Coordinates of C-alpha atoms in Angstrom, one line a residue:
M1 CA 0.0 0.0 0.0
V2 CA 1.3 3.4 -0.9
S3 CA 1.0 6.1 1.7
N4 CA -0.3 9.6 0.8
D5 CA 1.7 11.1 3.7
W6 CA 4.7 13.2 2.7
I7 CA 7.6 13.7 5.1
A8 CA 10.2 16.4 4.6
I9 CA 13.7 15.3 5.3
P10 CA 16.2 18.2 5.5
D11 CA 19.4 16.0 5.1
V12 CA 19.8 15.6 1.4
V13 CA 21.9 12.4 1.8
E14 CA 19.3 10.8 4.1
A15 CA 16.5 11.8 1.6
A16 CA 18.3 10.4 -1.4
K17 CA 20.1 7.3 -0.1
D18 CA 17.3 4.8 -0.9
A19 CA 15.6 6.6 -3.8
D20 CA 15.1 5.0 -7.3
I21 CA 14.3 8.3 -8.9
L22 CA 16.1 11.5 -7.9
I23 CA 14.5 14.8 -8.9
F24 CA 16.9 17.8 -9.0
V25 CA 15.4 21.3 -8.5
L26 CA 17.8 24.0 -7.4
P27 CA 19.7 26.9 -8.9
H28 CA 22.1 25.6 -11.5
Q29 CA 25.1 27.3 -9.8
F30 CA 24.9 24.8 -7.1
I31 CA 24.7 21.5 -8.9
R32 CA 28.4 20.4 -8.6
T33 CA 28.3 21.0 -4.9
L34 CA 25.2 18.9 -4.6
C35 CA 26.7 16.1 -6.7
A36 CA 29.9 16.1 -4.6
T37 CA 27.7 15.7 -1.4
L38 CA 25.7 12.7 -3.0
L39 CA 28.6 10.9 -4.7
D40 CA 28.7 7.2 -3.6
K41 CA 25.7 7.8 -1.2
I42 CA 22.9 6.9 -3.6
K43 CA 21.8 3.6 -5.2
P44 CA 23.8 2.8 -8.3
T45 CA 20.5 1.9 -10.1
A46 CA 18.9 5.3 -9.5
V47 CA 18.0 7.6 -12.3
G48 CA 17.7 11.4 -12.2
I49 CA 15.3 13.9 -13.6
S50 CA 16.5 17.5 -13.8
L51 CA 14.2 20.4 -13.6
I52 CA 17.1 22.8 -13.5
K53 CA 17.0 25.6 -16.0
G54 CA 20.5 26.7 -16.8
F55 CA 23.9 25.6 -17.9
D56 CA 27.2 24.8 -16.2
R57 CA 30.0 27.2 -17.2
G58 CA 32.5 24.4 -17.9
D59 CA 36.0 25.7 -18.9
G60 CA 34.8 29.3 -19.6
T61 CA 34.4 28.9 -23.4
N62 CA 32.2 25.8 -23.2
I63 CA 28.9 25.3 -21.4
E64 CA 27.7 21.9 -20.2
L65 CA 24.1 20.6 -19.8
I66 CA 23.2 20.1 -16.2
S67 CA 21.8 16.7 -16.9
K68 CA 25.3 15.8 -18.2
I69 CA 27.0 17.2 -15.1
I70 CA 24.7 15.0 -13.0
E71 CA 25.5 11.9 -15.1
K72 CA 29.2 12.5 -15.0
H73 CA 29.5 13.3 -11.3
L74 CA 27.0 10.8 -10.0
R75 CA 27.4 8.1 -12.7
I76 CA 23.6 7.7 -13.2
Q77 CA 21.4 8.4 -16.1
C78 CA 19.6 11.8 -15.9
Y79 CA 16.6 12.9 -18.0
V80 CA 14.9 16.3 -18.0
L81 CA 11.6 17.9 -17.4
M82 CA 10.9 21.5 -18.7
G83 CA 7.6 23.3 -19.5
A84 CA 5.3 26.2 -19.0
N85 CA 5.1 25.5 -15.2
L86 CA 5.0 28.6 -13.1
A87 CA 5.4 27.2 -9.7
N88 CA 2.5 29.1 -7.9
E89 CA 0.1 28.0 -10.6
V90 CA 1.2 24.4 -10.4
A91 CA 0.8 24.5 -6.6
E92 CA -2.7 25.8 -7.0
E93 CA -3.5 22.9 -9.4
K94 CA -4.3 25.0 -12.4
F95 CA -4.0 23.1 -15.7
C96 CA -0.6 23.1 -17.3
E97 CA 1.5 21.0 -19.7
T98 CA 5.1 19.8 -19.4
T99 CA 7.6 18.0 -21.5
I100 CA 10.0 15.2 -20.4
G101 CA 13.1 14.4 -22.5
C102 CA 13.9 10.8 -22.2
R103 CA 15.4 8.3 -24.7
D104 CA 14.8 5.2 -22.6
K105 CA 11.6 3.7 -24.1
R106 CA 11.2 1.5 -21.1
L107 CA 11.5 4.2 -18.5
A108 CA 9.5 6.9 -20.3
P109 CA 6.1 5.7 -19.6
L110 CA 7.0 5.1 -16.0
L111 CA 8.3 8.7 -15.6
R112 CA 5.1 10.1 -17.3
D113 CA 2.7 8.2 -15.2
L114 CA 4.7 8.9 -12.0
I115 CA 4.5 12.8 -12.6
Q116 CA 1.2 13.2 -14.6
T117 CA -2.0 14.3 -12.9
P118 CA -5.2 15.4 -14.4
N119 CA -4.1 19.0 -14.2
F120 CA -0.4 18.4 -15.0
R121 CA -0.1 16.7 -18.4
V122 CA 3.1 15.3 -19.6
V123 CA 4.4 14.7 -23.2
V124 CA 7.7 12.6 -23.4
V125 CA 10.0 13.2 -26.3
E126 CA 13.3 11.6 -27.1
D127 CA 15.0 15.1 -28.0
C128 CA 16.6 15.5 -24.5
E129 CA 19.2 18.1 -25.4
A130 CA 16.7 20.5 -27.2
V131 CA 14.2 20.1 -24.1
E132 CA 17.0 21.1 -21.6
V133 CA 18.4 23.9 -23.7
C134 CA 15.0 25.5 -24.3
G135 CA 14.5 25.6 -20.5
A136 CA 17.8 27.5 -20.0
L137 CA 17.6 29.9 -23.0
K138 CA 14.1 31.1 -22.6
N139 CA 15.2 32.9 -19.3
I140 CA 17.6 35.0 -21.4
V141 CA 14.7 36.1 -23.6
A142 CA 12.5 36.7 -20.6
C143 CA 15.1 39.3 -19.4
A144 CA 14.7 41.0 -22.8
A145 CA 10.9 41.0 -22.3
G146 CA 11.4 42.6 -18.9
F147 CA 13.5 45.3 -20.3
V148 CA 10.8 46.0 -22.9
D149 CA 8.1 46.2 -20.2
G150 CA 10.3 48.5 -18.1
L151 CA 10.8 50.8 -21.1
G152 CA 7.0 50.8 -21.8
L153 CA 7.5 49.8 -25.4
G154 CA 4.3 47.7 -25.6
D155 CA 3.1 44.3 -26.6
N156 CA 4.0 44.6 -30.2
T157 CA 7.7 45.1 -29.3
K158 CA 7.5 42.3 -26.8
A159 CA 6.0 39.9 -29.4
A160 CA 9.0 40.9 -31.6
V161 CA 11.4 40.0 -28.8
I162 CA 9.7 36.6 -28.1
R163 CA 9.8 35.8 -32.0
L164 CA 13.5 36.8 -32.3
G165 CA 14.4 35.1 -29.1
L166 CA 12.8 31.9 -30.3
M167 CA 14.6 32.1 -33.6
E168 CA 17.9 32.5 -31.6
M169 CA 17.0 29.5 -29.4
V170 CA 16.5 27.3 -32.6
K171 CA 19.8 28.6 -34.0
F172 CA 21.6 27.9 -30.8
V173 CA 20.4 24.3 -30.7
D174 CA 21.2 23.8 -34.5
T175 CA 24.6 25.2 -33.9
F176 CA 25.7 23.2 -30.8
Y177 CA 23.3 20.3 -30.7
S178 CA 22.7 19.2 -34.2
G179 CA 20.2 16.5 -34.8
S180 CA 17.5 18.0 -32.6
K181 CA 14.0 18.3 -33.9
L182 CA 12.2 21.5 -34.8
S183 CA 9.0 20.0 -33.5
T184 CA 10.5 20.0 -29.9
F185 CA 10.3 23.9 -29.9
F186 CA 6.5 23.5 -30.2
E187 CA 6.2 21.4 -27.1
S188 CA 5.5 23.0 -23.7
C189 CA 9.3 23.2 -23.1
G190 CA 9.7 25.5 -26.1
V191 CA 7.3 28.2 -27.3
A192 CA 4.8 27.7 -24.4
D193 CA 7.5 28.1 -21.6
L194 CA 8.9 31.0 -23.6
I195 CA 5.6 32.8 -23.7
T196 CA 4.8 32.1 -20.1
T197 CA 8.1 33.2 -18.7
C198 CA 8.0 36.4 -20.9
Y199 CA 4.8 37.4 -19.3
G200 CA 4.8 35.9 -15.9
G201 CA 8.2 34.7 -14.7
R202 CA 10.6 36.2 -12.2
N203 CA 13.2 37.1 -14.8
R204 CA 10.9 39.3 -16.6
R205 CA 9.6 40.9 -13.4
V206 CA 13.1 41.7 -12.0
C207 CA 14.4 43.0 -15.4
E208 CA 11.3 45.3 -15.7
Q209 CA 12.1 46.8 -12.2
Y210 CA 15.8 47.0 -13.2
V211 CA 14.8 49.5 -15.8
K212 CA 12.2 51.4 -13.7
S213 CA 14.1 51.6 -10.3
G214 CA 17.7 52.1 -11.3
K215 CA 18.7 49.4 -8.8
T216 CA 21.2 46.6 -9.6
I217 CA 20.1 43.2 -10.6
R218 CA 21.6 41.8 -7.4
Q219 CA 19.7 44.4 -5.2
L220 CA 16.4 43.5 -6.8
E221 CA 17.1 39.9 -6.6
E222 CA 17.5 40.2 -2.8
E223 CA 14.4 42.5 -2.5
L224 CA 12.0 40.7 -4.7
L225 CA 12.8 37.0 -4.8
G226 CA 12.9 36.0 -1.1
G227 CA 16.0 34.0 -1.4
Q228 CA 15.5 32.6 -4.9
K229 CA 18.1 33.1 -7.5
L230 CA 17.7 34.8 -10.8
Q231 CA 18.6 32.5 -13.7
G232 CA 18.5 34.8 -16.8
P233 CA 21.4 37.0 -16.1
A234 CA 23.7 34.1 -15.1
T235 CA 22.7 32.0 -18.1
A236 CA 23.2 35.0 -20.4
D237 CA 26.8 35.3 -19.1
E238 CA 27.5 31.6 -19.6
V239 CA 26.1 31.7 -23.1
H240 CA 28.0 34.9 -24.0
G241 CA 31.3 33.3 -23.0
M242 CA 30.6 30.3 -25.2
L243 CA 29.6 32.5 -28.2
K244 CA 32.5 34.9 -27.7
G245 CA 35.0 32.0 -27.7
R246 CA 33.7 31.0 -31.1
N247 CA 33.2 34.5 -32.6
L248 CA 29.5 34.0 -32.8
T249 CA 28.1 36.8 -30.8
D250 CA 27.0 38.7 -34.0
K251 CA 24.8 35.7 -34.9
F252 CA 23.0 36.0 -31.6
P253 CA 22.4 39.7 -31.0
L254 CA 19.5 39.4 -28.5
F255 CA 21.3 37.0 -26.3
T256 CA 24.4 39.3 -26.5
A257 CA 22.4 42.4 -25.7
V258 CA 20.9 40.9 -22.7
H259 CA 24.3 40.0 -21.4
R260 CA 25.7 43.4 -22.0
I261 CA 22.7 45.1 -20.3
C262 CA 23.0 42.9 -17.3
T263 CA 26.6 43.7 -17.0
D264 CA 26.1 47.5 -17.4
Q265 CA 27.9 47.6 -20.8
I266 CA 25.0 49.2 -22.7
R267 CA 21.7 50.7 -21.6
P268 CA 18.4 48.8 -21.6
A269 CA 17.2 51.4 -24.3
D270 CA 19.9 50.1 -26.5
L271 CA 18.0 46.8 -26.7
L272 CA 15.8 48.4 -29.4
D273 CA 18.7 48.9 -31.8
Q274 CA 19.4 45.1 -31.5
I275 CA 15.8 44.4 -32.3
R276 CA 15.7 46.8 -35.3
N277 CA 18.9 45.5 -36.8
H278 CA 18.4 41.8 -36.1
P279 CA 19.6 39.5 -39.0
E280 CA 16.2 37.8 -38.9
H281 CA 14.7 41.0 -40.5
V282 CA 15.4 39.9 -44.0
M283 CA 13.4 39.5 -47.2
K284 CA 12.4 35.8 -47.2
I285 CA 11.1 35.8 -50.8
E286 CA 13.5 33.9 -53.2
G287 CA 15.0 36.2 -55.8
V288 CA 14.2 39.4 -54.0
E289 CA 17.2 41.3 -52.6
N290 CA 17.2 42.8 -49.1
A291 CA 17.9 46.5 -48.6

């Protein structure tokens, strides 16, 4: 008989030692420390599911997927769950969808049935890398959406930011994780999570106040998030290091602009120039030249 009683165990080693499935949900900056704490203290047959939306910096010019860090440091298989899942709405049992990236056809239905509820619907796809990358990159785009809101530029401009951001997400995956499927971007982990985060997430909210208040990102993080960490600026910094190391920053002007704004290299108002001059603004009719 399965008990419906839930018991909170504050010691992570004690909580994880007999678990068959480990669910990782914490700011991505702390994953290596957690793995070091759990190493050799979990079942060798355990599997992981990462809900962490970010990258590991790697050697400075490379970034690594969090699921791969978990696999490498804990020597277990790790899959991913990403989607348009604002925590407060999930807690209130409002309907939403999510995406699990899992290549194991035996385990996929088990993970789906374990997590799915009538108001939390799960779609499983094999495209693990694209699912995870979407969950990280959408926070960068959400920062840009917050700057747009702070500048009072309106929903048309915000829609342009979301579209251009999605295009850069697709290009990033094509560049660094070739073989991913375009259809993955139309799952909850892709366009749905992007839209939700650009209208309701904490990255958008903090970046709006960054423009309006004149306070630093760190000050606003402390004042508005109640101990939570902001993922967008950190992820933008990690992505920028990788793009700069490969001379690709000009191919990702929105991602680059968010990083430069968050590090006070340019003003939030300068974002508009990046939108106006984005390489996606081209004539897409064959045989017609662009101005």
